[in-house]
Each structure stands twice: as C-alpha cells, then as structure tokens.
Short mmCIF file of C-alpha atoms in Angstrom, two decimals:
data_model
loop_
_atom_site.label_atom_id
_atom_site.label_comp_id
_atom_site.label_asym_id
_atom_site.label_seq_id
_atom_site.Cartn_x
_atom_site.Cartn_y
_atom_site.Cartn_z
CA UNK Y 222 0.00 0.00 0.00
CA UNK Y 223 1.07 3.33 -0.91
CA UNK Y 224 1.78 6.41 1.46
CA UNK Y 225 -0.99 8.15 -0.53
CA UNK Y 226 -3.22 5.04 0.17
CA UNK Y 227 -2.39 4.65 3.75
CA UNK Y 228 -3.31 8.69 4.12
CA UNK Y 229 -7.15 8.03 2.68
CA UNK Y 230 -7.90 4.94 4.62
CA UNK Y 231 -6.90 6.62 7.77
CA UNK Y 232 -9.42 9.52 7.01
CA UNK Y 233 -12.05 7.23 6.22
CA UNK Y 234 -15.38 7.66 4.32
CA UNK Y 235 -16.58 9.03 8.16
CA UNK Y 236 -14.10 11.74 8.12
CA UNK Y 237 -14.24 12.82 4.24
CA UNK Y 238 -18.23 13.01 4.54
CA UNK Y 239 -18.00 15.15 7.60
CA UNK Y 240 -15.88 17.73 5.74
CA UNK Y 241 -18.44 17.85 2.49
CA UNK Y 242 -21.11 18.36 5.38
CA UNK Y 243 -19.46 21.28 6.46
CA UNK Y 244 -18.87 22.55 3.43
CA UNK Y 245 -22.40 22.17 2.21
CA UNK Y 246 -23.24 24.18 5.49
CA UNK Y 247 -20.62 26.99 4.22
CA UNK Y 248 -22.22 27.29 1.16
CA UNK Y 249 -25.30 27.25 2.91
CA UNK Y 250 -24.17 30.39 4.98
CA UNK Y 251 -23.10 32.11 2.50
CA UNK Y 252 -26.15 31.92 0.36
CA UNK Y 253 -28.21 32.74 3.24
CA UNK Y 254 -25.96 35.82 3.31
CA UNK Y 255 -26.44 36.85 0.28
CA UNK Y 256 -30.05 36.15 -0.02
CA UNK Y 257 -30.28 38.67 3.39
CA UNK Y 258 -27.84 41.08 1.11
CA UNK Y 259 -29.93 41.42 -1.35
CA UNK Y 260 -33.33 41.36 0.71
CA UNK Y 261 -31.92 44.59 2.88
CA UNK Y 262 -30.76 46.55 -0.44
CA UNK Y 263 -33.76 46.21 -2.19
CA UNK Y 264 -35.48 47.15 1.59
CA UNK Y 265 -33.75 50.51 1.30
CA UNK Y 266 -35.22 50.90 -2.07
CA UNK Y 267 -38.76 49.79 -1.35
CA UNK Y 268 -38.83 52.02 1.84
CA UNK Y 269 -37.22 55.02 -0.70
CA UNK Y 270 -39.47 54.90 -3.33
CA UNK Y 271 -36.00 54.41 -5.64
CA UNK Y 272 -34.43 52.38 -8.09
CA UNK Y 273 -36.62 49.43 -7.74
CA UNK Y 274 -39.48 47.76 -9.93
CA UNK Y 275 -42.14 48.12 -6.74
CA UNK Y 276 -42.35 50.29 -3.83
CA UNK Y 277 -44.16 50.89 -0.92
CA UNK Y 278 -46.36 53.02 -2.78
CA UNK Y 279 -46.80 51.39 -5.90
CA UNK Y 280 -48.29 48.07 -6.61
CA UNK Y 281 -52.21 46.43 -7.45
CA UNK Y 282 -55.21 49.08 -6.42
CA UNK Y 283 -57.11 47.24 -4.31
CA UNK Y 284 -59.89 48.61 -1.37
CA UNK Y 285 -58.63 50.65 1.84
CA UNK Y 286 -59.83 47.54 4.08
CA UNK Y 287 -58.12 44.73 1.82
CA UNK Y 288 -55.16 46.51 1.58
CA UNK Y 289 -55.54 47.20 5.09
CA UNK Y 290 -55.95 43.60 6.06
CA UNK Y 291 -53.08 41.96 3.96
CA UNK Y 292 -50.15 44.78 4.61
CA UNK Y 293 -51.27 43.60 8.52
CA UNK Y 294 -50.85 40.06 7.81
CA UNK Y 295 -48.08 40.45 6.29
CA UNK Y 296 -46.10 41.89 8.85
CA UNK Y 297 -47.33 40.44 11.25
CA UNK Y 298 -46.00 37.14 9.70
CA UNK Y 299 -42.61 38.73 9.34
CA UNK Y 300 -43.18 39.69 13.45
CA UNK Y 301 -43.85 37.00 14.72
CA UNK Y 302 -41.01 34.55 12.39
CA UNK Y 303 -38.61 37.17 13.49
CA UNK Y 304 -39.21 36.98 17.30
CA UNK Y 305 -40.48 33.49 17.22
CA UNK Y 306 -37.00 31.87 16.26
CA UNK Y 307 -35.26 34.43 17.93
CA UNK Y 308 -35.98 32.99 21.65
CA UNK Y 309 -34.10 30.64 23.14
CA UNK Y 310 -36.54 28.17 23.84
CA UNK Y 311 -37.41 27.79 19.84
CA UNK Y 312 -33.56 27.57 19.55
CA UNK Y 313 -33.41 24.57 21.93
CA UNK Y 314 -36.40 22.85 19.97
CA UNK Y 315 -35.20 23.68 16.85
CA UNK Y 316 -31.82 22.65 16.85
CA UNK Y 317 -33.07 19.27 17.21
CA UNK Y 318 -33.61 19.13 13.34
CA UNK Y 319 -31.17 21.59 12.42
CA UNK Y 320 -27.69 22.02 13.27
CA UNK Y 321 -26.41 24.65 15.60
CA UNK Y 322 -23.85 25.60 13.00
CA UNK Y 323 -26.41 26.71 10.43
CA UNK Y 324 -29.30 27.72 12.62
CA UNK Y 325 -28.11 31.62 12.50
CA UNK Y 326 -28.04 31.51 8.70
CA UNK Y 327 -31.53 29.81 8.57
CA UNK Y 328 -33.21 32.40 11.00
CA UNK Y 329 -31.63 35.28 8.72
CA UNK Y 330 -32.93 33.31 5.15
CA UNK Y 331 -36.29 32.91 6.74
CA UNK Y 332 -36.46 36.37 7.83
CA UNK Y 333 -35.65 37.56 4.25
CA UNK Y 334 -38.23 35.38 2.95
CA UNK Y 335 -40.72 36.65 4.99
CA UNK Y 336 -39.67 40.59 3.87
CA UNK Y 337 -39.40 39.52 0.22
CA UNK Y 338 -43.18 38.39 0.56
CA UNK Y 339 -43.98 40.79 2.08
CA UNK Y 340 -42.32 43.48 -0.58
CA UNK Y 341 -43.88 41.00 -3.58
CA UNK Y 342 -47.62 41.49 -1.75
CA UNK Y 343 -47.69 44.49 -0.33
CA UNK Y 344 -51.01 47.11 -1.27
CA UNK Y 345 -50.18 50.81 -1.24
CA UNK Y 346 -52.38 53.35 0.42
CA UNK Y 347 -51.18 56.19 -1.79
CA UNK Y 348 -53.39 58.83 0.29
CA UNK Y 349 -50.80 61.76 0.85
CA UNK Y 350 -50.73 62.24 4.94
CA UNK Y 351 -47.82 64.68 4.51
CA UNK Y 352 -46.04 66.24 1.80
CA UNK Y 353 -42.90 68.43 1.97
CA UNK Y 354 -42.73 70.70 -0.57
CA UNK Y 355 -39.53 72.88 0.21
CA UNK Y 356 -36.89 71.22 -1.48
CA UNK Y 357 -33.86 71.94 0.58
CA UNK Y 358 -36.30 70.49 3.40
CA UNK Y 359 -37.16 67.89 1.22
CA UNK Y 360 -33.67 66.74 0.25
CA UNK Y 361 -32.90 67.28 3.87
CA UNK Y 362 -35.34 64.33 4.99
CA UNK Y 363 -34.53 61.87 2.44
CA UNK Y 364 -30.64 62.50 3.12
CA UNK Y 365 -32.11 61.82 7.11
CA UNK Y 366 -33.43 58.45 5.98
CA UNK Y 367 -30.04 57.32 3.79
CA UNK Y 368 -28.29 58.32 6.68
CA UNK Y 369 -30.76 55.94 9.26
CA UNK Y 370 -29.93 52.82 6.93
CA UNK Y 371 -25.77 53.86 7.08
CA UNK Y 372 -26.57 54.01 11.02
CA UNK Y 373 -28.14 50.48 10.64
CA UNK Y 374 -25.04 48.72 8.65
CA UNK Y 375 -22.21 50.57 10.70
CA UNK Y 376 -23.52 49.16 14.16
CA UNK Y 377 -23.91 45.99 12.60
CA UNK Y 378 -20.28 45.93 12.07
CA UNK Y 379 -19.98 47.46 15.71
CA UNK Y 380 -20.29 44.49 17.19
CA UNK Y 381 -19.98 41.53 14.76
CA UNK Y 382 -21.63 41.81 11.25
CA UNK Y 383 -21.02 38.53 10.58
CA UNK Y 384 -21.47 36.76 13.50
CA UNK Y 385 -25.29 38.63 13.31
CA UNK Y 386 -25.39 37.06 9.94
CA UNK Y 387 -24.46 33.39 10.55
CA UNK Y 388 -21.57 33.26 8.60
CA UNK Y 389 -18.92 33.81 11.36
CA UNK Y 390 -21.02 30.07 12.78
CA UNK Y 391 -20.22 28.33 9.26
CA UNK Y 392 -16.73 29.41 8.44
CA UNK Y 393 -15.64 28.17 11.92
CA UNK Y 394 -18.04 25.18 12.13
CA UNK Y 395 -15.75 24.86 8.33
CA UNK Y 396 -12.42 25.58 9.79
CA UNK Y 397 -13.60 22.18 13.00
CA UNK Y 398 -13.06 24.97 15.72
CA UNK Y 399 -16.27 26.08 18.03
CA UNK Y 400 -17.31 29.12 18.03
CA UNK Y 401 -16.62 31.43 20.58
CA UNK Y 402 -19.48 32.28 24.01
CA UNK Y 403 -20.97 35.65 23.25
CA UNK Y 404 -18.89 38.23 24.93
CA UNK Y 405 -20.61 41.64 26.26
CA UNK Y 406 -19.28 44.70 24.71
CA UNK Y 407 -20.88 48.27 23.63
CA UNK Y 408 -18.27 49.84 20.99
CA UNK Y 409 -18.60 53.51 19.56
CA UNK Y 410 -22.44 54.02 19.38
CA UNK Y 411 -23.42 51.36 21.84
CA UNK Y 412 -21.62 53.77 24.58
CA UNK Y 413 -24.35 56.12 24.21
CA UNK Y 414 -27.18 54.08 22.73
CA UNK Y 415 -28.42 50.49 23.92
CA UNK Y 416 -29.94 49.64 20.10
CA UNK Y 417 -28.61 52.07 17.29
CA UNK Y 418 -29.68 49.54 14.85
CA UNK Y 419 -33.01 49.81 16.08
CA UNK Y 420 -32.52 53.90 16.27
CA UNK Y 421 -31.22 53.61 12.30
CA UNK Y 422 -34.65 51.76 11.04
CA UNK Y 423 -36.58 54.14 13.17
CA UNK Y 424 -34.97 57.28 11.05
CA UNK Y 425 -35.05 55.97 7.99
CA UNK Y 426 -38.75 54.79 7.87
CA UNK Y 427 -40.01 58.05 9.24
CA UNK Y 428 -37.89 60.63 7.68
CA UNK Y 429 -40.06 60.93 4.15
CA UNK Y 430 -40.83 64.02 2.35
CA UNK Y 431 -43.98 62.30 1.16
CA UNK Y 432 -45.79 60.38 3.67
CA UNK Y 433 -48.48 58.12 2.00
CA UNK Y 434 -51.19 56.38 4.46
CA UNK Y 435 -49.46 52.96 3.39
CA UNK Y 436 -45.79 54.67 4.24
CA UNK Y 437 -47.51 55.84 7.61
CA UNK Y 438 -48.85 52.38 8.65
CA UNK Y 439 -45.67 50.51 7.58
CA UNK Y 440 -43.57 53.20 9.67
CA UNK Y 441 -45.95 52.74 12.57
CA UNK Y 442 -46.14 48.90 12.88
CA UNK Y 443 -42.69 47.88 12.44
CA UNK Y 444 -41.76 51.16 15.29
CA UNK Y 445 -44.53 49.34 17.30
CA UNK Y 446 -42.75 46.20 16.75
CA UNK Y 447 -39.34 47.35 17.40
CA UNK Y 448 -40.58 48.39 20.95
CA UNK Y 449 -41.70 44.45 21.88
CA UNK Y 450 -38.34 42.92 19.76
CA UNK Y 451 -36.49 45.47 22.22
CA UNK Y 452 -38.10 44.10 25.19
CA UNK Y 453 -37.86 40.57 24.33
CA UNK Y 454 -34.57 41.15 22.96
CA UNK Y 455 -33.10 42.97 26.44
CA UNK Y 456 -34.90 39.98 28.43
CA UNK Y 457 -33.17 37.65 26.78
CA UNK Y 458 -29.92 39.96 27.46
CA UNK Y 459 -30.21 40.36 30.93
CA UNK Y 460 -31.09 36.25 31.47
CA UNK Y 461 -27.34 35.70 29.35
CA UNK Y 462 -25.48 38.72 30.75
CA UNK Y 463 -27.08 39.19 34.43
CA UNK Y 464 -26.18 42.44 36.38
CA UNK Y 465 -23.49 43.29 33.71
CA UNK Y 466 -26.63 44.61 31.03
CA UNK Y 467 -28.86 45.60 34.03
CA UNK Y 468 -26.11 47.89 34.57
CA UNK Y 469 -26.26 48.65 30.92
CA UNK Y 470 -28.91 49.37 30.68
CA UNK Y 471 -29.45 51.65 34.02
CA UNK Y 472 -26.38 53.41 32.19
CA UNK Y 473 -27.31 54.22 28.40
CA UNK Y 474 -30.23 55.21 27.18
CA UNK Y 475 -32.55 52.75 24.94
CA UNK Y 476 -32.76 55.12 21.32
CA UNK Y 477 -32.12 58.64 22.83
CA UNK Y 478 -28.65 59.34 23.85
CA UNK Y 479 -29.88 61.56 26.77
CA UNK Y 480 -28.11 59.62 29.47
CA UNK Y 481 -24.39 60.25 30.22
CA UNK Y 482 -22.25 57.25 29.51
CA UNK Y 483 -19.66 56.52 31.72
#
C-alpha cells in the first residue's frame, strides 16, 4: 500500500463526509448571506421609493380595508417569524432538526423570505398624509433616511456583522473549531445608545418628504414592533449577561442618547 493510500484509509469515508457536510453548510451560509444582502438593499429601495421595480407606494389598487388587512398580515407574519426563532426556547427545539452551526443563517434566510413576501404582496395606500414641498427640506429628509440605513449597517459591524449574519457560525463550524461564548461589549455608538440599529430603522422609515397612508402604517407597525423585539430582545440579554446589562442598561439610554455614559 502506498503512502498516498495509507493517508485516505486513515481519514475514512466518516471523516471525508464530515468535511463535504461542512462545506455544504458553508455554502449554505453564505447563500443565506447573500439572499439577506440582497433582501436589505432592495429594503432601502422599497422604503425610498427608488431604483426598484415596486415600492411601498406602488403596486395592485385594491380597497382601503383589503389593503388594510393583507399589509397587517403580512407583517405580522414577518413579526412573529422574526421573534419566534429568535428565543431561546425555539432555539433549543429547533436545533433538534437543524444544526447549531447553520441555525443563525436559517433564522436570517427565513427572515428575508418573509420581507421579500412581504415586498412581492404588499397594497399601497397612496393617500398623501404629509407632503414636503420645500426642497432643501425635502432633500434634507430623504438624506435623514439614507443616513438611518448607514446608522443600521455601521452598528452591525460594531459588534460583529457577521457573526449577526451566521456566517462567522459556518466558516468556523468549516475551519472544526467552536465558536466562541458571546462576549458583552458596547463599541462607539453602543456607549451612548443600547440599540442604534433599532434607532437607524426608526430614522429611515419616518424621515419621508412624502408620507403616504401605506408609508404611515408601515412606519408605525414595524416602530410598534421594534418596541416588543427590544423588550424581548433585552430579556433575553439580561437572562445571558445578568447584572453586567442591568447595569447597561441603568447606564445608556434605549434610542435617545440623553443619558451620560460613563
């Protein structure tokens, strides 16, 4: 038997298919990723009313009440999927089936599904609520709302972009190391904000020079729902970090940097 030979019998068939497994995970991740990637750029259009085929104010008439009914469903589907597999009890239950290594990457592919359907379905309400027609004023807001979704992508990569993501999870789940406990830090804008990604959606889906009744209720639901994922979100915090976030939190402010970090 050959050196080569002795080599691949003493990786065995148990070895070699662990290593395609991973890498089929990796790819996994990183379509996930890009799926997410996409989903969040053509957000920023569909919130913008630019460079994209439908918008939040375009789409098929239909009556106040239908539209009503389905843009409610709709996110309210994308709600509850988002907080839903976000606890940790759905994470125990569900990594059963799937494997820890992927089960960031699936959250973040479901949760772009759910937006995609919800940017394929959604029913404008083109009734003007507010209209600015200064156009210094005008350019002002929508530079406001460019500037929200910048806020949201720069404190993603505050704290780890793509850990958030899942594809920190694959590529070391890849390279056979485990991935590191979750660490509590608050760089740059956490100092002086708990949730600046939270802030940067906030800005950007209320600062509109034209405010359409369908712009309105989007901006209003998902701030609504913001408010619960924050709770949930900080209860799940405190349960992981103990008195180390309720001292956080005690210390910076939630949206409004009005406290003093120290």
């Amino acid at each position: 038997m050959t050196q080569i030979d002795q080599q691949v019998h003493s990786i065995g068939p148990e070895v070699t298919g662990s290593r395609i497994l991973k890498f089929i995970a990796f790819l996994y991740g990183i379509a996930a990723y890009l799926v997410f990637f996409v989903t969040i750029l053509y957000a920023i259009g569909f919130v913008m009313g630019v460079m994209v085929p439908k918008t939040i104010d375009t789409g098929s008439d239909t009556s106040t009440v239908e539209a009503l009914i389905i843009n409610l469903l709709l996110m309210t589907l994308f709600a509850l999927q988002h907080s839903v597999m976000a606890r940790k009890q759905f994470k125990a239950w569900w990594t059963q089936f799937v494997p820890k290594a992927v089960e960031r990457s699936t959250y973040v592919l479901f949760a772009s599904l759910s937006l995609l359907l919800l940017f394929w379905q959604w029913r404008p309400l083109p009734s003007v609520v507010w209209n600015v027609e200064n156009p210094d004023l005008a350019v002002t807001l929508v530079t406001l709302s460019f500037a929200g979704w910048v806020l949201v992508f720069t404190s993603t990569f505050m704290i780890n972009h793509f850990e958030l993501f899942g594809l920190h999870q694959v590529t070391d789940h890849l390279a056979g190391k485990d991935t590191a406990p979750p660490r509590f830090k608050t760089p740059l804008l956490y100092k002086f904000v708990r949730h600046p990604i939270y802030l940067g959606f906030i800005i950007a889906f209320w600062a509109a020079p034209t405010m359409t009744a369908g712009h309105l209720l989007f901006a209003a639901v998902t701030t609504l729902y913001i408010f619960v994922g924050i709770a949930l979100e900080e209860s799940d915090l405190v349960d992981l970090f103990g008195d180390e976030y309720r001292q956080y939190r005690q210390r910076v402010s939630m949206l409004i940097p009005w406290r003093r970090s120290v």
